[in-house]
mmCIF file of C-alpha atoms and ligand atoms in Angstrom:
data_model
loop_
_atom_site.group_PDB
_atom_site.id
_atom_site.type_symbol
_atom_site.label_atom_id
_atom_site.label_comp_id
_atom_site.label_asym_id
_atom_site.label_seq_id
_atom_site.Cartn_x
_atom_site.Cartn_y
_atom_site.Cartn_z
ATOM 1 C CA UNK A 57 27.995 41.565 -28.978
ATOM 2 C CA UNK A 58 30.937 40.483 -27.061
ATOM 3 C CA UNK A 59 29.895 42.281 -23.904
ATOM 4 C CA UNK A 60 26.488 40.682 -23.602
ATOM 5 C CA UNK A 61 25.620 38.671 -20.442
ATOM 6 C CA UNK A 62 26.534 35.131 -20.931
ATOM 7 C CA UNK A 63 23.373 32.607 -20.632
ATOM 8 C CA UNK A 64 25.518 30.477 -18.205
ATOM 9 C CA UNK A 65 28.607 31.309 -16.233
ATOM 10 C CA UNK A 66 30.524 28.870 -13.970
ATOM 11 C CA UNK A 67 32.945 30.617 -11.388
ATOM 12 C CA UNK A 68 35.539 28.939 -9.327
ATOM 13 C CA UNK A 69 33.488 25.755 -9.078
ATOM 14 C CA UNK A 70 34.566 22.771 -7.090
ATOM 15 C CA UNK A 71 32.755 19.408 -7.185
ATOM 16 C CA UNK A 72 32.976 16.633 -4.671
ATOM 17 C CA UNK A 73 31.402 13.577 -3.231
ATOM 18 C CA UNK A 74 31.838 13.672 0.529
ATOM 19 C CA UNK A 75 35.724 14.126 1.147
ATOM 20 C CA UNK A 76 36.619 13.355 -2.444
ATOM 21 C CA UNK A 77 37.270 16.151 -4.745
ATOM 22 C CA UNK A 78 36.286 15.338 -8.299
ATOM 23 C CA UNK A 79 37.057 18.720 -10.009
ATOM 24 C CA UNK A 80 38.085 22.162 -8.948
ATOM 25 C CA UNK A 81 38.728 25.474 -10.261
ATOM 26 C CA UNK A 82 36.182 25.332 -13.093
ATOM 27 C CA UNK A 83 35.631 28.728 -14.920
ATOM 28 C CA UNK A 84 33.714 28.973 -18.105
ATOM 29 C CA UNK A 85 30.952 31.084 -20.004
ATOM 30 C CA UNK A 86 28.245 29.778 -22.256
ATOM 31 C CA UNK A 87 26.780 32.342 -24.761
ATOM 32 C CA UNK A 88 23.236 32.470 -26.072
ATOM 33 C CA UNK A 89 23.014 30.104 -29.178
ATOM 34 C CA UNK A 90 26.112 28.123 -28.183
ATOM 35 C CA UNK A 91 26.283 24.427 -28.486
ATOM 36 C CA UNK A 92 28.805 24.056 -25.535
ATOM 37 C CA UNK A 93 30.535 20.608 -25.088
ATOM 38 C CA UNK A 94 31.822 19.317 -21.760
ATOM 39 C CA UNK A 95 34.306 16.877 -22.776
ATOM 40 C CA UNK A 96 36.933 14.439 -21.145
ATOM 41 C CA UNK A 97 37.644 10.851 -20.574
ATOM 42 C CA UNK A 98 35.214 8.483 -18.806
ATOM 43 C CA UNK A 99 34.766 9.087 -14.938
ATOM 44 C CA UNK A 100 36.376 12.642 -15.139
ATOM 45 C CA UNK A 101 33.132 14.221 -13.734
ATOM 46 C CA UNK A 102 31.236 15.522 -16.672
ATOM 47 C CA UNK A 103 27.737 14.091 -15.340
ATOM 48 C CA UNK A 104 28.608 15.479 -12.076
ATOM 49 C CA UNK A 105 29.200 18.937 -13.445
ATOM 50 C CA UNK A 106 25.907 18.649 -15.193
ATOM 51 C CA UNK A 107 24.100 17.690 -12.129
ATOM 52 C CA UNK A 108 25.417 20.680 -10.363
ATOM 53 C CA UNK A 109 24.443 22.859 -13.293
ATOM 54 C CA UNK A 110 20.940 21.661 -13.358
ATOM 55 C CA UNK A 111 20.356 21.951 -9.791
ATOM 56 C CA UNK A 112 20.419 18.192 -8.648
ATOM 57 C CA UNK A 113 23.681 18.464 -6.670
ATOM 58 C CA UNK A 114 25.064 21.248 -4.701
ATOM 59 C CA UNK A 115 28.606 22.351 -5.539
ATOM 60 C CA UNK A 116 31.505 22.053 -2.877
ATOM 61 C CA UNK A 117 32.372 25.792 -3.737
ATOM 62 C CA UNK A 118 31.783 28.309 -6.512
ATOM 63 C CA UNK A 119 28.886 29.653 -8.410
ATOM 64 C CA UNK A 120 26.702 28.782 -11.224
ATOM 65 C CA UNK A 121 25.082 31.885 -12.721
ATOM 66 C CA UNK A 122 22.036 32.023 -15.181
ATOM 67 C CA UNK A 123 21.667 35.490 -16.718
ATOM 68 C CA UNK A 124 23.814 36.745 -13.864
ATOM 69 C CA UNK A 125 21.801 35.212 -11.109
ATOM 70 C CA UNK A 126 23.513 32.573 -8.873
ATOM 71 C CA UNK A 127 21.459 29.452 -8.830
ATOM 72 C CA UNK A 128 22.625 27.989 -5.516
ATOM 73 C CA UNK A 129 22.078 31.315 -3.872
ATOM 74 C CA UNK A 130 18.494 31.303 -4.526
ATOM 75 C CA UNK A 131 15.664 30.064 -2.095
ATOM 76 C CA UNK A 132 13.750 26.942 -3.298
ATOM 77 C CA UNK A 133 11.046 28.681 -5.304
ATOM 78 C CA UNK A 134 13.882 30.730 -6.964
ATOM 79 C CA UNK A 135 15.567 27.659 -7.909
ATOM 80 C CA UNK A 136 12.324 25.982 -9.255
ATOM 81 C CA UNK A 137 11.716 29.091 -11.415
ATOM 82 C CA UNK A 138 15.262 28.838 -12.993
ATOM 83 C CA UNK A 139 14.875 24.919 -13.392
ATOM 84 C CA UNK A 140 11.696 25.577 -15.274
ATOM 85 C CA UNK A 141 13.773 27.141 -18.124
ATOM 86 C CA UNK A 142 15.836 24.020 -18.490
ATOM 87 C CA UNK A 143 15.242 21.082 -20.707
ATOM 88 C CA UNK A 144 17.179 17.895 -19.887
ATOM 89 C CA UNK A 145 17.800 14.798 -21.867
ATOM 90 C CA UNK A 146 19.249 12.223 -19.448
ATOM 91 C CA UNK A 147 21.552 9.496 -20.492
ATOM 92 C CA UNK A 148 19.062 6.721 -20.725
ATOM 93 C CA UNK A 149 16.211 8.775 -22.271
ATOM 94 C CA UNK A 150 14.225 7.894 -19.235
ATOM 95 C CA UNK A 151 10.662 7.631 -20.800
ATOM 96 C CA UNK A 152 7.902 6.048 -18.660
ATOM 97 C CA UNK A 153 7.533 2.502 -20.329
ATOM 98 C CA UNK A 154 3.810 2.288 -19.343
ATOM 99 C CA UNK A 155 3.016 5.513 -21.019
ATOM 100 C CA UNK A 156 2.670 6.223 -25.013
ATOM 101 C CA UNK A 157 4.976 8.808 -26.440
ATOM 102 C CA UNK A 158 2.082 11.212 -26.482
ATOM 103 C CA UNK A 159 1.618 10.648 -22.791
ATOM 104 C CA UNK A 160 5.254 10.968 -21.960
ATOM 105 C CA UNK A 161 5.775 14.266 -23.778
ATOM 106 C CA UNK A 162 2.338 15.718 -22.285
ATOM 107 C CA UNK A 163 3.514 14.931 -18.718
ATOM 108 C CA UNK A 164 5.467 18.123 -17.970
ATOM 109 C CA UNK A 165 2.873 20.095 -19.837
ATOM 110 C CA UNK A 166 0.197 18.694 -17.478
ATOM 111 C CA UNK A 167 2.327 19.421 -14.457
ATOM 112 C CA UNK A 168 3.551 22.934 -15.244
ATOM 113 C CA UNK A 169 1.670 24.450 -18.211
ATOM 114 C CA UNK A 170 -1.692 26.053 -17.768
ATOM 115 C CA UNK A 171 -3.150 24.588 -20.914
ATOM 116 C CA UNK A 172 -6.367 22.659 -21.847
ATOM 117 C CA UNK A 173 -6.289 19.003 -22.857
ATOM 118 C CA UNK A 174 -6.859 20.081 -26.445
ATOM 119 C CA UNK A 175 -3.941 22.501 -26.338
ATOM 120 C CA UNK A 176 -1.662 20.003 -24.787
ATOM 121 C CA UNK A 177 -2.461 17.472 -27.623
ATOM 122 C CA UNK A 178 -1.424 20.078 -30.073
ATOM 123 C CA UNK A 179 1.784 21.155 -28.373
ATOM 124 C CA UNK A 180 2.634 17.323 -28.140
ATOM 125 C CA UNK A 181 1.897 16.949 -31.901
ATOM 126 C CA UNK A 182 4.227 19.854 -32.771
ATOM 127 C CA UNK A 183 6.978 18.549 -30.542
ATOM 128 C CA UNK A 184 6.985 15.070 -31.770
ATOM 129 C CA UNK A 185 6.881 16.395 -35.393
ATOM 130 C CA UNK A 186 10.017 18.483 -34.532
ATOM 131 C CA UNK A 187 11.926 15.407 -33.424
ATOM 132 C CA UNK A 188 10.884 13.412 -36.526
ATOM 133 C CA UNK A 189 8.224 11.274 -34.667
ATOM 134 C CA UNK A 190 5.108 12.499 -36.371
ATOM 135 C CA UNK A 191 2.875 9.533 -36.474
ATOM 136 C CA UNK A 192 4.220 7.770 -33.400
ATOM 137 C CA UNK A 193 2.158 9.341 -30.788
ATOM 138 C CA UNK A 194 0.341 6.176 -29.718
ATOM 139 C CA UNK A 195 3.534 4.043 -29.633
ATOM 140 C CA UNK A 196 5.019 2.690 -26.267
ATOM 141 C CA UNK A 197 8.837 3.149 -25.849
ATOM 142 C CA UNK A 198 9.241 -0.591 -26.160
ATOM 143 C CA UNK A 199 7.704 -0.500 -29.709
ATOM 144 C CA UNK A 200 10.454 1.980 -31.117
ATOM 145 C CA UNK A 201 14.242 1.928 -31.612
ATOM 146 C CA UNK A 202 16.808 3.245 -29.329
ATOM 147 C CA UNK A 203 17.424 6.327 -31.442
ATOM 148 C CA UNK A 204 13.617 7.010 -31.648
ATOM 149 C CA UNK A 205 13.496 6.753 -27.782
ATOM 150 C CA UNK A 206 16.280 9.507 -27.641
ATOM 151 C CA UNK A 207 14.274 11.604 -29.865
ATOM 152 C CA UNK A 208 11.112 11.059 -27.837
ATOM 153 C CA UNK A 209 13.168 11.974 -24.732
ATOM 154 C CA UNK A 210 14.104 15.077 -26.498
ATOM 155 C CA UNK A 211 10.534 16.004 -27.431
ATOM 156 C CA UNK A 212 9.736 15.802 -23.694
ATOM 157 C CA UNK A 213 12.684 17.846 -22.826
ATOM 158 C CA UNK A 214 11.519 20.624 -25.037
ATOM 159 C CA UNK A 215 7.874 20.434 -24.183
ATOM 160 C CA UNK A 216 8.052 23.655 -22.093
ATOM 161 C CA UNK A 217 10.062 25.553 -24.736
ATOM 162 C CA UNK A 218 13.295 25.641 -22.568
ATOM 163 C CA UNK A 219 15.904 28.460 -22.931
ATOM 164 C CA UNK A 220 18.588 26.021 -22.204
ATOM 165 C CA UNK A 221 18.807 22.347 -23.219
ATOM 166 C CA UNK A 222 21.148 19.842 -21.376
ATOM 167 C CA UNK A 223 22.195 16.595 -22.834
ATOM 168 C CA UNK A 224 24.188 13.820 -21.135
ATOM 169 C CA UNK A 225 25.713 11.644 -23.680
ATOM 170 C CA UNK A 226 22.994 11.825 -26.245
ATOM 171 C CA UNK A 227 24.492 9.460 -28.700
ATOM 172 C CA UNK A 228 25.782 6.844 -26.189
ATOM 173 C CA UNK A 229 24.497 3.300 -27.389
ATOM 174 C CA UNK A 230 23.304 4.612 -30.767
ATOM 175 C CA UNK A 231 24.562 3.166 -34.040
ATOM 176 C CA UNK A 232 26.390 5.879 -36.094
ATOM 177 C CA UNK A 233 23.649 6.716 -38.379
ATOM 178 C CA UNK A 234 21.251 7.328 -35.363
ATOM 179 C CA UNK A 235 23.884 9.241 -33.618
ATOM 180 C CA UNK A 236 24.334 11.428 -36.780
ATOM 181 C CA UNK A 237 20.635 12.035 -36.871
ATOM 182 C CA UNK A 238 20.557 13.286 -33.355
ATOM 183 C CA UNK A 239 23.520 15.559 -33.920
ATOM 184 C CA UNK A 240 21.590 17.035 -36.905
ATOM 185 C CA UNK A 241 18.605 17.451 -34.594
ATOM 186 C CA UNK A 242 20.487 19.308 -32.011
ATOM 187 C CA UNK A 243 21.647 21.814 -34.547
ATOM 188 C CA UNK A 244 18.086 22.227 -35.857
ATOM 189 C CA UNK A 245 16.679 22.757 -32.458
ATOM 190 C CA UNK A 246 19.264 25.277 -31.507
ATOM 191 C CA UNK A 247 18.160 27.255 -34.758
ATOM 192 C CA UNK A 248 14.414 26.516 -34.481
ATOM 193 C CA UNK A 249 14.140 27.272 -30.760
ATOM 194 C CA UNK A 250 16.792 29.805 -30.402
ATOM 195 C CA UNK A 251 17.941 27.780 -27.471
ATOM 196 C CA UNK A 252 21.429 27.516 -25.698
ATOM 197 C CA UNK A 253 22.613 23.918 -25.567
ATOM 198 C CA UNK A 254 25.155 22.088 -23.328
ATOM 199 C CA UNK A 255 26.185 18.718 -24.380
ATOM 200 C CA UNK A 256 28.158 16.313 -22.053
ATOM 201 C CA UNK A 257 29.868 13.749 -24.358
ATOM 202 C CA UNK A 258 33.063 11.925 -25.230
ATOM 203 C CA UNK A 259 31.915 11.039 -28.743
ATOM 204 C CA UNK A 260 34.400 12.683 -31.129
ATOM 205 C CA UNK A 261 32.119 12.807 -34.003
ATOM 206 C CA UNK A 262 29.502 14.627 -32.073
ATOM 207 C CA UNK A 263 32.042 17.032 -30.610
ATOM 208 C CA UNK A 264 33.235 18.183 -34.003
ATOM 209 C CA UNK A 265 29.767 18.113 -35.719
ATOM 210 C CA UNK A 266 27.925 20.262 -33.309
ATOM 211 C CA UNK A 267 30.029 22.005 -30.717
ATOM 212 C CA UNK A 268 31.179 25.538 -31.269
ATOM 213 C CA UNK A 269 32.649 25.964 -27.750
ATOM 214 C CA UNK A 270 34.005 23.332 -25.298
ATOM 215 C CA UNK A 271 35.898 22.680 -22.121
ATOM 216 C CA UNK A 272 38.148 19.687 -21.483
ATOM 217 C CA UNK A 273 38.079 18.109 -17.973
ATOM 218 C CA UNK A 274 41.275 16.318 -16.996
ATOM 219 C CA UNK A 275 40.890 13.470 -14.421
ATOM 220 C CA UNK A 276 44.592 13.421 -13.459
ATOM 221 C CA UNK A 277 44.945 17.045 -12.454
ATOM 222 C CA UNK A 278 41.218 17.150 -11.559
ATOM 223 C CA UNK A 279 40.439 20.517 -13.337
ATOM 224 C CA UNK A 280 39.742 21.815 -16.875
ATOM 225 C CA UNK A 281 43.024 22.037 -18.849
ATOM 226 C CA UNK A 282 41.583 23.557 -22.181
ATOM 227 C CA UNK A 283 38.642 25.615 -23.447
ATOM 228 C CA UNK A 284 37.825 26.935 -26.838
ATOM 229 C CA UNK A 285 36.167 25.552 -30.096
ATOM 230 C CA UNK A 286 36.888 22.012 -30.579
ATOM 231 C CA UNK A 287 38.356 22.565 -33.943
ATOM 232 C CA UNK A 288 40.606 25.370 -32.658
ATOM 233 C CA UNK A 289 41.731 23.088 -29.782
ATOM 234 C CA UNK A 290 42.564 20.385 -32.386
ATOM 235 C CA UNK A 291 44.524 22.726 -34.459
ATOM 236 C CA UNK A 292 46.255 24.714 -31.814
ATOM 237 C CA UNK A 293 46.375 23.043 -28.492
ATOM 238 C CA UNK A 294 49.996 22.068 -27.333
ATOM 239 C CA UNK A 295 48.739 19.972 -24.640
ATOM 240 C CA UNK A 296 49.252 16.189 -25.438
ATOM 241 C CA UNK A 297 46.247 15.150 -23.213
ATOM 242 C CA UNK A 298 43.927 17.244 -25.421
ATOM 243 C CA UNK A 299 45.378 16.144 -28.664
ATOM 244 C CA UNK A 300 45.417 12.525 -27.564
ATOM 245 C CA UNK A 301 41.720 12.694 -26.738
ATOM 246 C CA UNK A 302 40.802 14.645 -29.923
ATOM 247 C CA UNK A 303 42.608 12.259 -32.267
ATOM 248 C CA UNK A 304 41.743 9.087 -30.237
ATOM 249 C CA UNK A 305 45.297 8.716 -29.555
ATOM 250 C CA UNK A 306 46.407 8.499 -33.150
ATOM 251 C CA UNK A 307 48.671 11.612 -32.766
ATOM 252 C CA UNK A 308 49.888 10.385 -29.289
ATOM 253 C CA UNK A 309 53.054 11.970 -28.301
ATOM 254 C CA UNK A 310 52.720 14.772 -31.086
HETATM 255 N N1 LIG B 580 27.189 9.296 -6.171
HETATM 256 C C1 LIG B 580 28.433 9.204 -6.286
HETATM 257 N N2 LIG B 580 29.070 9.123 -5.060
HETATM 258 C C2 LIG B 580 30.409 8.913 -5.031
HETATM 259 N N3 LIG B 580 31.207 9.045 -6.177
HETATM 260 C C3 LIG B 580 30.547 9.340 -7.241
HETATM 261 C C4 LIG B 580 29.231 9.301 -7.408
HETATM 262 N N4 LIG B 580 28.866 9.538 -8.853
HETATM 263 C C5 LIG B 580 30.075 9.496 -9.441
HETATM 264 N N5 LIG B 580 31.071 9.300 -8.529
HETATM 265 C C6 LIG B 580 32.490 9.435 -8.854
HETATM 266 O O1 LIG B 580 32.787 10.628 -9.442
HETATM 267 C C7 LIG B 580 33.720 10.644 -10.694
HETATM 268 C C8 LIG B 580 33.015 11.334 -11.868
HETATM 269 O O2 LIG B 580 31.750 10.609 -12.176
HETATM 270 P P1 LIG B 580 30.981 11.275 -13.316
HETATM 271 O O3 LIG B 580 29.815 10.216 -13.513
HETATM 272 O O4 LIG B 580 30.629 12.668 -13.210
HETATM 273 O O5 LIG B 580 32.042 11.091 -14.544
HETATM 274 P P2 LIG B 580 31.680 11.154 -16.060
HETATM 275 O O6 LIG B 580 32.913 11.890 -16.682
HETATM 276 O O7 LIG B 580 30.313 11.565 -16.309
HETATM 277 O O8 LIG B 580 31.952 9.632 -16.626
HETATM 278 P P3 LIG B 580 31.230 8.868 -17.936
HETATM 279 O O9 LIG B 580 31.824 9.364 -19.126
HETATM 280 O O10 LIG B 580 31.636 7.457 -17.683
HETATM 281 O O11 LIG B 580 29.885 9.006 -17.870
HETATM 282 C C9 LIG B 580 33.973 9.141 -10.912
HETATM 283 O O12 LIG B 580 35.105 8.905 -10.240
HETATM 284 C C10 LIG B 580 32.812 8.428 -10.062
HETATM 285 O O13 LIG B 580 33.101 7.137 -9.575
HETATM 286 MG MG1 LIG B 581 28.768 10.705 -17.356
#
């Protein structure tokens, strides 16, 4: 259904810190079920864009629409209601080190869901199993590997059954095998939860493994210089900056 309303639409968005413009003129749409990649070199503004999309930083200009409703034009309760539909996996995983995995995943349920302790335990059990951590409920973050911590962070991000899941550099700091497991998990979750997924990353393997749609942010011109599926961009882009990024410079000057 090509005319269906996009889950997310970004319109004429400018991002800045104080007087410094980081990015301007961002325009893109994310459709239901997409795994949408925000790519570009380090420091170009990927995390800043994510912060503006999830409501942690206001834009200099422009709109972020969810189901056609402008996030930054809502009042605070309206924004809160929209944010409840988001699950976010931050770069560090950001688990509470003094809480077990079960307690970490239970936290958003205790705050936001109207469930009994018994029901919360059951939801936590299901979410930990979904990310391959059945049997680790009573472990503390320090007792498991980095890849497992990322997956536990993901279990917490999906605790409230979000419609949209945002990832900031999910595979940063992981060995290639753990990174691949996380990519597989992202694909499985999209299918199992019917969620729409936005991934900020500069990991080429992840970009090609999971992304069906993408934008490329260019730090020099401070805007997006390409959009489309990563495979199509690699095959068809005539922009040397995009090709250089997608080939890690191996086709430099092509
Ligand atoms: N709180 C801040 N105040 C001022 N400038 C900032 C702030 N956070 C980031 N910046 C600047 O904004 C630019 C974009 O940063 P951002 O973290 O969004 O980039 P990124 O693409 O996520 O980089 P990386 O790939 O390294 O994570 C950088 O030049 C950075 O120095
Ligand atoms: Mg970043």
